[in-house]
Short mmCIF file of C-alpha atoms in Angstrom, two decimals:
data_model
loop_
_atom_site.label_atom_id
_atom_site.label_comp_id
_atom_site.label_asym_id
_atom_site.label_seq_id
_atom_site.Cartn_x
_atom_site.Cartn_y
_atom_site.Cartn_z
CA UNK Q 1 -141.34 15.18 -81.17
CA UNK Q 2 -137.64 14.92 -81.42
CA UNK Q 3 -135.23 16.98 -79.15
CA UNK Q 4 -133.75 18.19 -82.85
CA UNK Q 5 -137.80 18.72 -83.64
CA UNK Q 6 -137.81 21.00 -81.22
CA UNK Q 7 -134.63 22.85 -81.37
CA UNK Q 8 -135.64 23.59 -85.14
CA UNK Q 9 -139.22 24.63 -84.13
CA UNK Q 10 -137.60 27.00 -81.89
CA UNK Q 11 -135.30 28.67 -84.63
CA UNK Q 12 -138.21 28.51 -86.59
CA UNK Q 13 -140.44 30.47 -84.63
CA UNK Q 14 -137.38 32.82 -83.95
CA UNK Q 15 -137.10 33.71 -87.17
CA UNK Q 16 -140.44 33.98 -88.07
CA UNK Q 17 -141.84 35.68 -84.90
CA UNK Q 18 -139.20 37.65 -83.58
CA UNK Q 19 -140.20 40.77 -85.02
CA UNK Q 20 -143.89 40.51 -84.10
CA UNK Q 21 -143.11 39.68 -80.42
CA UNK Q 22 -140.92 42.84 -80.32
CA UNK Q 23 -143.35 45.04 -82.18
CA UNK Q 24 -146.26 44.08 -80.37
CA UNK Q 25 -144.55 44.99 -76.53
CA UNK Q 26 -143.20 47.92 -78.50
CA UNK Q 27 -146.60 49.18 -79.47
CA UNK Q 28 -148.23 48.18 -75.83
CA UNK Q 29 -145.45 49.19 -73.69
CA UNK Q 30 -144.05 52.04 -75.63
CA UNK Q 31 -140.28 50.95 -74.72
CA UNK Q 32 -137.71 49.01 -76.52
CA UNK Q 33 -135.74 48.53 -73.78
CA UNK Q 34 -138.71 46.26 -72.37
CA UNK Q 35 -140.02 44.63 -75.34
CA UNK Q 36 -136.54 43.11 -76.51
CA UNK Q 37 -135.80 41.86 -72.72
CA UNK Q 38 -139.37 40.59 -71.72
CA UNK Q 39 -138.97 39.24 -76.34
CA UNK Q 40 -135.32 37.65 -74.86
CA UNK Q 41 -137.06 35.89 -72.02
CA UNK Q 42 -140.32 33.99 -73.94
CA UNK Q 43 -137.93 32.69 -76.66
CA UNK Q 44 -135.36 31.44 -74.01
CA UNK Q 45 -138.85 30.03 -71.56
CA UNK Q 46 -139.46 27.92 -74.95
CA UNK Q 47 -136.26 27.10 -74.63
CA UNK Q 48 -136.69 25.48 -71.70
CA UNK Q 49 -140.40 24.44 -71.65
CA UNK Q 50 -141.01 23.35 -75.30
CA UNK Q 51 -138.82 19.82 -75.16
CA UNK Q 52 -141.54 18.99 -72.15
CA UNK Q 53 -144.98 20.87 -72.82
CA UNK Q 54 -144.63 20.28 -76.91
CA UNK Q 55 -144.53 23.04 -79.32
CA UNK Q 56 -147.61 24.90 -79.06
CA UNK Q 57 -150.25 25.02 -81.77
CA UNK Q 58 -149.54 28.28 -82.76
CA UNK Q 59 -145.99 29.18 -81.49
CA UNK Q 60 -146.44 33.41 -82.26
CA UNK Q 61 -149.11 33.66 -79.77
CA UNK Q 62 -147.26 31.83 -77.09
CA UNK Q 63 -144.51 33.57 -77.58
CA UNK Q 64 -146.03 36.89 -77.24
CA UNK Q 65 -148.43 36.25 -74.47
CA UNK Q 66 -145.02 35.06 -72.44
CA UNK Q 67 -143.27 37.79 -73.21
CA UNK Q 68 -145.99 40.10 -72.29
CA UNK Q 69 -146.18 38.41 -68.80
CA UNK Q 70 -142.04 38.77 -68.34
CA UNK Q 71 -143.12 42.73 -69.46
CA UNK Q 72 -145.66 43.24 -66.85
CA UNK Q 73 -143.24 41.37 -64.21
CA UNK Q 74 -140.74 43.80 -65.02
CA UNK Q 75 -142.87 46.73 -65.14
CA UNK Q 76 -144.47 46.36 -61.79
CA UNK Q 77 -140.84 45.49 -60.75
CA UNK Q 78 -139.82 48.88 -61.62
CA UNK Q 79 -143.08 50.85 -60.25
CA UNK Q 80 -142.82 50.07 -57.33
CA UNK Q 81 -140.69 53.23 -57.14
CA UNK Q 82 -142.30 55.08 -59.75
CA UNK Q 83 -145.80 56.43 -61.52
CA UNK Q 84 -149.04 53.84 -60.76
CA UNK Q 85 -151.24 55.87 -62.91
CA UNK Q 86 -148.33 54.66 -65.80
CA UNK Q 87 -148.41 51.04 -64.61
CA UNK Q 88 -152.14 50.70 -64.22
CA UNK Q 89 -152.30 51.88 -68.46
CA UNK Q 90 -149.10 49.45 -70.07
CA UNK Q 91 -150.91 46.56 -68.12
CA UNK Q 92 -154.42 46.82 -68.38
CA UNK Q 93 -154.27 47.63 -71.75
CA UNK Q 94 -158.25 47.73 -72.99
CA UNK Q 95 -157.01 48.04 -76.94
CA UNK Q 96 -158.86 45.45 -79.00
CA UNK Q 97 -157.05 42.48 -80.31
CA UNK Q 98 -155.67 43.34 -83.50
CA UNK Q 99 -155.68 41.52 -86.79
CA UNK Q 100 -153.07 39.84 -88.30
CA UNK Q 101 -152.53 42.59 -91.12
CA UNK Q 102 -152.48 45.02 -88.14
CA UNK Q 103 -149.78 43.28 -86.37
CA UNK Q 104 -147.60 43.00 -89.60
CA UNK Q 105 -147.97 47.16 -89.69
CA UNK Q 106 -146.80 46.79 -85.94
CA UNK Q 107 -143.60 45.50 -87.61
CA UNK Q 108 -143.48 47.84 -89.94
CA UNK Q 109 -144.26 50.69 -87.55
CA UNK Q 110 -140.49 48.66 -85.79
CA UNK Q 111 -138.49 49.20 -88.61
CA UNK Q 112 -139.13 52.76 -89.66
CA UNK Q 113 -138.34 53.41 -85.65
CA UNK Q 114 -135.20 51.75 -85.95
CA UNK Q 115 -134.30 53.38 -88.54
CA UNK Q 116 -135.41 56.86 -87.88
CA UNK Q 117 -132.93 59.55 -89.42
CA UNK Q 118 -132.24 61.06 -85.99
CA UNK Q 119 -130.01 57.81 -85.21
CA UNK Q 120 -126.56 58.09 -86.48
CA UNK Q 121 -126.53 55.36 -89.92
CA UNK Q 122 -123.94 52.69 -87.72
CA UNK Q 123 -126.77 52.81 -84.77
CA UNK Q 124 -129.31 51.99 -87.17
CA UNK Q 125 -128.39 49.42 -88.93
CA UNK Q 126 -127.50 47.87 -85.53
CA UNK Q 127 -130.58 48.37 -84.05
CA UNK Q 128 -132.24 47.11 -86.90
CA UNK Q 129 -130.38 43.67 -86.79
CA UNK Q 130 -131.22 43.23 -83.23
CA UNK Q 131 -134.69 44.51 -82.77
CA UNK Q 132 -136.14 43.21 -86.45
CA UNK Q 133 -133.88 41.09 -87.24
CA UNK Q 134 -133.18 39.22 -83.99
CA UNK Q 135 -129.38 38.95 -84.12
CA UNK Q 136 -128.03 38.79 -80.69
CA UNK Q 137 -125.30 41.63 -79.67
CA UNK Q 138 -122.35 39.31 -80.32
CA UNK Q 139 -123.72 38.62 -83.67
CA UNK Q 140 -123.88 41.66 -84.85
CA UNK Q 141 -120.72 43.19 -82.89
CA UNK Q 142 -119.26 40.01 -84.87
CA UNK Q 143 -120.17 41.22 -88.08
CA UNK Q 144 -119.10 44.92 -87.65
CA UNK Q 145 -116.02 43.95 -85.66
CA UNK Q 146 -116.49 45.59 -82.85
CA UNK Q 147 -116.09 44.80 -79.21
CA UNK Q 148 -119.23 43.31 -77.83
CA UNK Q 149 -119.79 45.40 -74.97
CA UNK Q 150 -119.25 48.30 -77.04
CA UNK Q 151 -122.18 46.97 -79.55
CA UNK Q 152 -124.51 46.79 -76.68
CA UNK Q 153 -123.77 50.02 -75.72
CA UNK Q 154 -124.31 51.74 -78.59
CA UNK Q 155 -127.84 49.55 -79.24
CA UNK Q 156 -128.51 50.88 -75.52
CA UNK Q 157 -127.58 54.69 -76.09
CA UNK Q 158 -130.10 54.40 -79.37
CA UNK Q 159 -132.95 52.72 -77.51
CA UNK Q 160 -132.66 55.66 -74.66
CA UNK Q 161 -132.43 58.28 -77.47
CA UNK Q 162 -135.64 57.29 -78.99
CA UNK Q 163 -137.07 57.20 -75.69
CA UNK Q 164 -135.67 61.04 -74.38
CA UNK Q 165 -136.39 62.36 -77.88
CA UNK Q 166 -140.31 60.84 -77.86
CA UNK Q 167 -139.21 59.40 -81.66
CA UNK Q 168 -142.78 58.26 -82.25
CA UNK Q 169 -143.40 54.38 -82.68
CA UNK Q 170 -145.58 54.74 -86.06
CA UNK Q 171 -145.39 54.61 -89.87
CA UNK Q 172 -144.47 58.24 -91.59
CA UNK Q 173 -147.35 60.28 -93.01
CA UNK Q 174 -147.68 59.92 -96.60
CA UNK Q 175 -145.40 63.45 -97.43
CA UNK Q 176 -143.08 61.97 -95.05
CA UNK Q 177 -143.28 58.23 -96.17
CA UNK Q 178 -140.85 58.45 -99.88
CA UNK Q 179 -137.80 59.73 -97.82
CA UNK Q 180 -137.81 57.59 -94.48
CA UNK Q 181 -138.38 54.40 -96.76
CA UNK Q 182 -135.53 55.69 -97.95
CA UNK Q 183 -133.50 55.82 -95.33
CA UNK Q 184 -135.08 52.12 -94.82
CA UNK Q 185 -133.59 50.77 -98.48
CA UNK Q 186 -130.28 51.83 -97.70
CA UNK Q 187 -129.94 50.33 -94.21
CA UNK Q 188 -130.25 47.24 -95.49
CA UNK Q 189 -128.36 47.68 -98.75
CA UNK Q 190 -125.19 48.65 -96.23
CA UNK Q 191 -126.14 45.52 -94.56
CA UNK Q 192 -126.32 43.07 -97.29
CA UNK Q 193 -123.11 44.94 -98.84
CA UNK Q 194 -120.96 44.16 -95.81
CA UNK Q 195 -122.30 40.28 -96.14
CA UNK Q 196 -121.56 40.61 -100.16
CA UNK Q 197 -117.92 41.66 -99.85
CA UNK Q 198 -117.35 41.83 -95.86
CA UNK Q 199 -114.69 44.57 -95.34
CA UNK Q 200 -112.76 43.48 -92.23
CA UNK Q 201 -109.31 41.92 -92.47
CA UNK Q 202 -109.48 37.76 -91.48
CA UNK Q 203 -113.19 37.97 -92.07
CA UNK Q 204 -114.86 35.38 -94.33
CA UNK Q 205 -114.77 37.27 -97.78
CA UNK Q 206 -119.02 36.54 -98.08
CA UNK Q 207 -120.62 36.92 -95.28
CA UNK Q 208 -123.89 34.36 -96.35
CA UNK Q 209 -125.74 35.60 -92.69
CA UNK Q 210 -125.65 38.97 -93.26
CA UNK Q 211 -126.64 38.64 -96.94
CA UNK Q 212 -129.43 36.08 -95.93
CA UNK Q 213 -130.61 38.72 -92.76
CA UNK Q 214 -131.10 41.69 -95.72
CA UNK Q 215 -132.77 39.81 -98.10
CA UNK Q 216 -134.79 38.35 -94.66
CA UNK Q 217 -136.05 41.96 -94.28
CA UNK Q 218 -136.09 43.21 -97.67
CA UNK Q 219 -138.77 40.35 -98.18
CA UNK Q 220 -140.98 41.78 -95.18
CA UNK Q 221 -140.31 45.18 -96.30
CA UNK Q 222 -141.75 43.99 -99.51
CA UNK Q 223 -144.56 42.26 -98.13
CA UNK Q 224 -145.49 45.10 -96.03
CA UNK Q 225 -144.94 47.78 -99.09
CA UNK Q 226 -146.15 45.98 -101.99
CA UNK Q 227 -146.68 48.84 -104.77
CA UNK Q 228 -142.76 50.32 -103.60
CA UNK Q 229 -140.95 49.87 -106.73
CA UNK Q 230 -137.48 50.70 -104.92
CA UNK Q 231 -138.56 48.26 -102.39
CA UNK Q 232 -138.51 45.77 -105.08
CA UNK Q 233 -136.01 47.31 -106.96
CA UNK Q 234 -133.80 46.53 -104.02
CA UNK Q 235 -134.73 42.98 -103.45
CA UNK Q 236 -134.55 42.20 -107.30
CA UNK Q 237 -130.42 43.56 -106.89
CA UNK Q 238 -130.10 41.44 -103.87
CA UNK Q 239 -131.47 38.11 -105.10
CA UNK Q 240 -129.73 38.26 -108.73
CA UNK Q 241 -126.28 38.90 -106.30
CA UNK Q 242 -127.01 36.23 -104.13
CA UNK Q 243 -127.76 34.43 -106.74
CA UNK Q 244 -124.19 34.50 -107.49
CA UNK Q 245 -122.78 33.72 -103.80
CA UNK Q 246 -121.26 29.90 -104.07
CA UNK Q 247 -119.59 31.14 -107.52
CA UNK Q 248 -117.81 34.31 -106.52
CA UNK Q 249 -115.08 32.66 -104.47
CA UNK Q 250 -112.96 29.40 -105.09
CA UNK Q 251 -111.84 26.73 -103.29
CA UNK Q 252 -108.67 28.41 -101.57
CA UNK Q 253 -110.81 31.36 -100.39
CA UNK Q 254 -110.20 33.70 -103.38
CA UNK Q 255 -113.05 35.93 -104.80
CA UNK Q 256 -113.98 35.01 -108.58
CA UNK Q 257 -114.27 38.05 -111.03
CA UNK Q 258 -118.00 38.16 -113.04
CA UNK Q 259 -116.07 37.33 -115.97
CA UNK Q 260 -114.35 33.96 -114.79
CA UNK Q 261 -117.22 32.68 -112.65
CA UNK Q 262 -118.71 29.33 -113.61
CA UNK Q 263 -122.00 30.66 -114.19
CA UNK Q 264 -123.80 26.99 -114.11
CA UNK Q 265 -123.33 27.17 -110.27
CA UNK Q 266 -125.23 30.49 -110.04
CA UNK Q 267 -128.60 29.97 -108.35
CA UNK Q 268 -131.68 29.73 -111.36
CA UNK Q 269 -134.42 30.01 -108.69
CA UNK Q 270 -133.38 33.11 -107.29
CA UNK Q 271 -132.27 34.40 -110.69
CA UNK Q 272 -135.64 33.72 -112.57
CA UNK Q 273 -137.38 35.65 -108.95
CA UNK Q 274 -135.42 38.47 -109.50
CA UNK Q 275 -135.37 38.64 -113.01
CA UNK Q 276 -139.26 38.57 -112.53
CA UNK Q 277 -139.40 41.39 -110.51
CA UNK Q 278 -137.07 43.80 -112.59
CA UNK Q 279 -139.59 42.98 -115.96
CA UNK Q 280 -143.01 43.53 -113.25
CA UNK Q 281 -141.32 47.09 -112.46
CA UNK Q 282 -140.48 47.79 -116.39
CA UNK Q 283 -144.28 46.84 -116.69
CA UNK Q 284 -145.43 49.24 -113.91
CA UNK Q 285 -144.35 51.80 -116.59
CA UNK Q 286 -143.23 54.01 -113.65
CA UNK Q 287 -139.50 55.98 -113.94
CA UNK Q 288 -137.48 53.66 -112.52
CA UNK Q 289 -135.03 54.85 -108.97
CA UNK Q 290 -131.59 54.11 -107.99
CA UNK Q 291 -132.89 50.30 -106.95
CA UNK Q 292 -134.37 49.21 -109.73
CA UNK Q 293 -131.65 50.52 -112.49
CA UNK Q 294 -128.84 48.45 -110.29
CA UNK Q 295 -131.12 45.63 -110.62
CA UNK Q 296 -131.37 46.18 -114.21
CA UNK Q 297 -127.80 45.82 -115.23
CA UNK Q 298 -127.19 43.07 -112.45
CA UNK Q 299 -130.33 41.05 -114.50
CA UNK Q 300 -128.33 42.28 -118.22
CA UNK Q 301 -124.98 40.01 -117.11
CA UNK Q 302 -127.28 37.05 -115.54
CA UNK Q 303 -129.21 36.59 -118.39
CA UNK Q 304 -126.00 36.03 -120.15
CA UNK Q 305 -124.80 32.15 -120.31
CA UNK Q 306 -121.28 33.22 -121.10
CA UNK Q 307 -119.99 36.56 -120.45
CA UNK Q 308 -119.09 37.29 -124.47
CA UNK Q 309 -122.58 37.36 -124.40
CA UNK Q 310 -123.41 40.22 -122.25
CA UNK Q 311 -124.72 43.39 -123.49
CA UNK Q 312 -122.59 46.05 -122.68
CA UNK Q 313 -124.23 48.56 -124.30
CA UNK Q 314 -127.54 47.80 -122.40
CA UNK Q 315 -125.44 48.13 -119.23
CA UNK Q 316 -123.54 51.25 -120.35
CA UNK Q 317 -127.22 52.80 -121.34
CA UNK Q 318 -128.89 51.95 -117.82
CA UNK Q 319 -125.27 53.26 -116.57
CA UNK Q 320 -126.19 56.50 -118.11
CA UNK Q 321 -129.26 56.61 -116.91
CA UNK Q 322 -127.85 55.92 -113.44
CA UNK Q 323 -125.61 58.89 -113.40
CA UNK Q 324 -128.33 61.16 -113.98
CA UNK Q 325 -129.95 60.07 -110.63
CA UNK Q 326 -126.95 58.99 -108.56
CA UNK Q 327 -123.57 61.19 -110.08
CA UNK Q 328 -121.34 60.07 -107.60
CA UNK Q 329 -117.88 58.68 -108.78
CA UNK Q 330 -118.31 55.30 -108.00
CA UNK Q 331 -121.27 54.73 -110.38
CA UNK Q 332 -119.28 56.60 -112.75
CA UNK Q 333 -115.92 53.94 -111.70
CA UNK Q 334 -118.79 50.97 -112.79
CA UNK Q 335 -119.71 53.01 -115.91
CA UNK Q 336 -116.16 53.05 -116.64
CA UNK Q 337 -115.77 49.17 -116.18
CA UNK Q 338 -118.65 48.80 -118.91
CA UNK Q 339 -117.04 51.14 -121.16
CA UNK Q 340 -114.21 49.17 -121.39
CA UNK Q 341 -116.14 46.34 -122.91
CA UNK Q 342 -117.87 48.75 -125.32
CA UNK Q 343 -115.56 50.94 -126.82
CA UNK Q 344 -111.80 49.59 -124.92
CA UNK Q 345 -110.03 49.87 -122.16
CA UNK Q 346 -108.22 53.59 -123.44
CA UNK Q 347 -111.14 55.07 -123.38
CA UNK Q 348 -112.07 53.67 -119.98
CA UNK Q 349 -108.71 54.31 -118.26
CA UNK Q 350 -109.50 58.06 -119.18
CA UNK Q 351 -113.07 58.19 -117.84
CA UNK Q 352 -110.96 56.56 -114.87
CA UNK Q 353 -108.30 59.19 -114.35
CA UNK Q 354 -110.74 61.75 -114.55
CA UNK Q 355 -112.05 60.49 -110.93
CA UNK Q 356 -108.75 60.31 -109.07
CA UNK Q 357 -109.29 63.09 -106.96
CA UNK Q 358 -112.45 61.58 -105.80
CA UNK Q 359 -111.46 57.70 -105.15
CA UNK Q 360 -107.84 57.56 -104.22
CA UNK Q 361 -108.28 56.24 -101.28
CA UNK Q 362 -110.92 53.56 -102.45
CA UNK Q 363 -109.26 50.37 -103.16
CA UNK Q 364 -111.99 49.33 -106.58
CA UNK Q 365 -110.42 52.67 -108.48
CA UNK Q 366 -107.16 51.29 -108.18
CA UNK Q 367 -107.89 47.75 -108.88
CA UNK Q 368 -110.30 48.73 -111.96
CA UNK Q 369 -107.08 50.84 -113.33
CA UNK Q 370 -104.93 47.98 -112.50
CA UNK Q 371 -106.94 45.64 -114.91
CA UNK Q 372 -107.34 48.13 -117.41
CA UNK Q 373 -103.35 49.08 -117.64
CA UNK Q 374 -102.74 45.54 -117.77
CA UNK Q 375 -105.13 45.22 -120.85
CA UNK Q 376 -103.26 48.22 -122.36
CA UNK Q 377 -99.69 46.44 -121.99
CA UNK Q 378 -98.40 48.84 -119.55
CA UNK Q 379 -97.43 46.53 -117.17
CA UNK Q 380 -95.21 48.45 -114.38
CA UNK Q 381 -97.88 50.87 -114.12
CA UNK Q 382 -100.26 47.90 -113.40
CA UNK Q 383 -98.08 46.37 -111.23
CA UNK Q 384 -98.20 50.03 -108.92
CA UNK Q 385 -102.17 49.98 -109.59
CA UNK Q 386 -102.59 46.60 -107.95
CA UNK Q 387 -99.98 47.07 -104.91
CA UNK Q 388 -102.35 49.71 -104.12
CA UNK Q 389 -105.30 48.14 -103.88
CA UNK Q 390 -103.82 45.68 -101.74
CA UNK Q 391 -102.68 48.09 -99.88
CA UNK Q 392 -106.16 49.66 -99.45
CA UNK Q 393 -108.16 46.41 -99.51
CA UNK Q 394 -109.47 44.97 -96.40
CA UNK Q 395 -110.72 41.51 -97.49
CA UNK Q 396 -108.39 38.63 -97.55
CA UNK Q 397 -110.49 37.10 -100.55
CA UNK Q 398 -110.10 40.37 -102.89
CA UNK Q 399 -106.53 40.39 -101.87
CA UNK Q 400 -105.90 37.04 -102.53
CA UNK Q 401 -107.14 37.37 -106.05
CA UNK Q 402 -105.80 41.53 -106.88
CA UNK Q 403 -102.01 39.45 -105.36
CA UNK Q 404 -102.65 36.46 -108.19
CA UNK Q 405 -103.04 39.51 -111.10
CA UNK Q 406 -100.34 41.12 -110.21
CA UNK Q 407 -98.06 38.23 -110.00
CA UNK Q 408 -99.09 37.16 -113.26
CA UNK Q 409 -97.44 40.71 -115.00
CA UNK Q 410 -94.94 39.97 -117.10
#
């Protein structure tokens, strides 16, 4: 086997293993701290040991057995100043070997950890990335632009919090188990949002590895969680904007509006997945949640081959039936948008204006009256709309293409 075998076996098993490796030490150990280090060292041993020894037949159990010997190292390292009674039970641990569909609810028992509402939203998403995920500290201090030191200390100050505060490592009761998935969903929502339309200035305007890590974990989630129709709600939304990625921005690095995308480059296979899973929910018969109605309209305009062809007043209705569980003004800004196409841009410029108080310093409002001015013919009051959302917008893509309207006023 190759040296490039190898190095691609090795991101392989990464990707695929990570999150059992951590969850297993997790569940044996009962520390975070010591299942990502002892995690750290068995990938970077294969590193090292892999281009001479072969990869092994079954990489996951290498992996983890390594990893539990760099644990145990480290543990009796530390015990030598501390409890032996505590020692003796992380490594002689007399539990039974557990199944594989065990160890995938040992990753699911990780995330819901991670993501445990007494952790500030920031922390953990952050956590999430790193301990489920796998993303390194600069990776994900990269992607939230933030110092790299300060990343790892905030990943440290969370994995000492759930220690002090005895957050248990489990899966919620059943009452318990609608609100903390939950909390789950809109993790990584946030996560694959700041891949979709990354918000920092001189940051790519798609982020394609933060979008891929969400829909990375929305899959497990999935897997784990089969009969969650948010769960798939949320994937379905994910895929059928993904689906969408190499079409939203052009050549010189400026996002593409819905409207003026060439829709032949969207992505079928991910489109047909998602539009499968938005018609198996609709067959579950089951009200649909916040998920699943975004996933709706998102499979309305890419079922459309030209966008004269959308329906707007499917989107508008599963709009309205948005609002009713979500009322907060930016659904009602996106309402607005589809309005426009139903019954004009007045009309929509009103339902706008109405939410001023609410979004004035959120830079879609003024870019959504912007368009819808222009459309009207009042052109110095579009020209004021669009400087600011410039003004307010963070990513050089959107700016690139709100600067390009503007300039085009006559």
């Amino acid at each position: 086997m190759s040296v490039i075998d190898v190095r691609e076996a090795v991101t392989r098993a990464h990707r695929e293993e990570w999150a059992r490796v951590v969850a297993a030490l997790t569940r044996r150990f009962g520390d975070l701290d010591i299942a990502e280090e002892a995690a750290a060292e068995a990938f970077a041993t294969a590193v090292e040991r892999w281009p001479a020894d072969g990869v092994p037949p079954n990489p996951g159990a290498w992996l983890t057995t390594t990893a539990n010997r760099k644990a145990i190292d480290r543990v009796r390292r530390e015990n030598k100043r501390g409890d032996k009674q505590k020692e003796a039970h992380m490594l002689y641990d007399d539990e039974p070997p557990e199944s594989l569909g065990a160890i995938d609810d040992e990753r699911l028992r990780l995330i819901f950890t991670c993501c445990h509402p007494a952790l500030a939203m920031e922390t953990r998403i952050a956590l999430t990335l790193r301990m489920v995920g796998g993303l390194t500290v600069a990776e994900i201090a990269r992607a939230f632009l933030v110092q790299e030191t300060a990343m790892g200390q905030r990943i440290t100050r969370a994995k000492a919090k759930i220690k002090a505060a005895r957050i248990p490592y489990r899966v919620p009761s059943a009452q318990d188990l609608p609100a903390r998935v939950s909390g789950v969903l809109a993790v990584l929502y946030l996560v694959f949002n700041e891949g979709y339309l990354a918000t920092g200035p001189g940051t790519d305007p798609v982020r394609h590895d933060l979008t891929a890590e969400a829909i990375r974990l929305t899959r497990l989630i999935r897997a784990l969680m089969p009969a969650d129709g948010e769960v798939a709600g949320l994937l379905a939304l994910m895929l059928l904007i993904e689906a969408r990625r190499t079409a939203r921005v052009s050549p010189s690095g400026e996002l593409v509006a819905l409207g003026e995308q060439d829709r032949g480059a969207w992505d079928a296979a991910l489109i047909a997945e998602g539009h499968r899973l938005v018609r198996e929910r609709l067959a579950a018969g089951v009200a649909p949640g916040r998920y699943q109605i975004l996933a709706a309209i998102n499979a309305v305009h890419t079922s459309a081959r030209d966008v004269r062809d959308t329906d707007w007043s499917q989107v508008v209705a599963l709009y309205d039936q948005l609002v009713r569980l979500d009322p907060s003004p930016i659904i009602a800004l996106n309402r607005a948008i589809a309005v426009a196409e139903l019954d004009g841009p007045e009309v929509a410029l009103a339902a706008a204006d109405r939410l001023e108080d609410k979004l004035a310093g959120y830079h879609p409002y003024h870019a959504t009256r912007a368009d819808l001015l222009r459309r009207l013919g009042r052109s110095q009051q579009s020209r004021a709309a669009y400087d600011k959302a410039i003004e307010l917008a963070g990513n050089t893509g959107e700016i690139a293409y709100l600067t390009r309207r503007r300039d085009q006023l006559g």
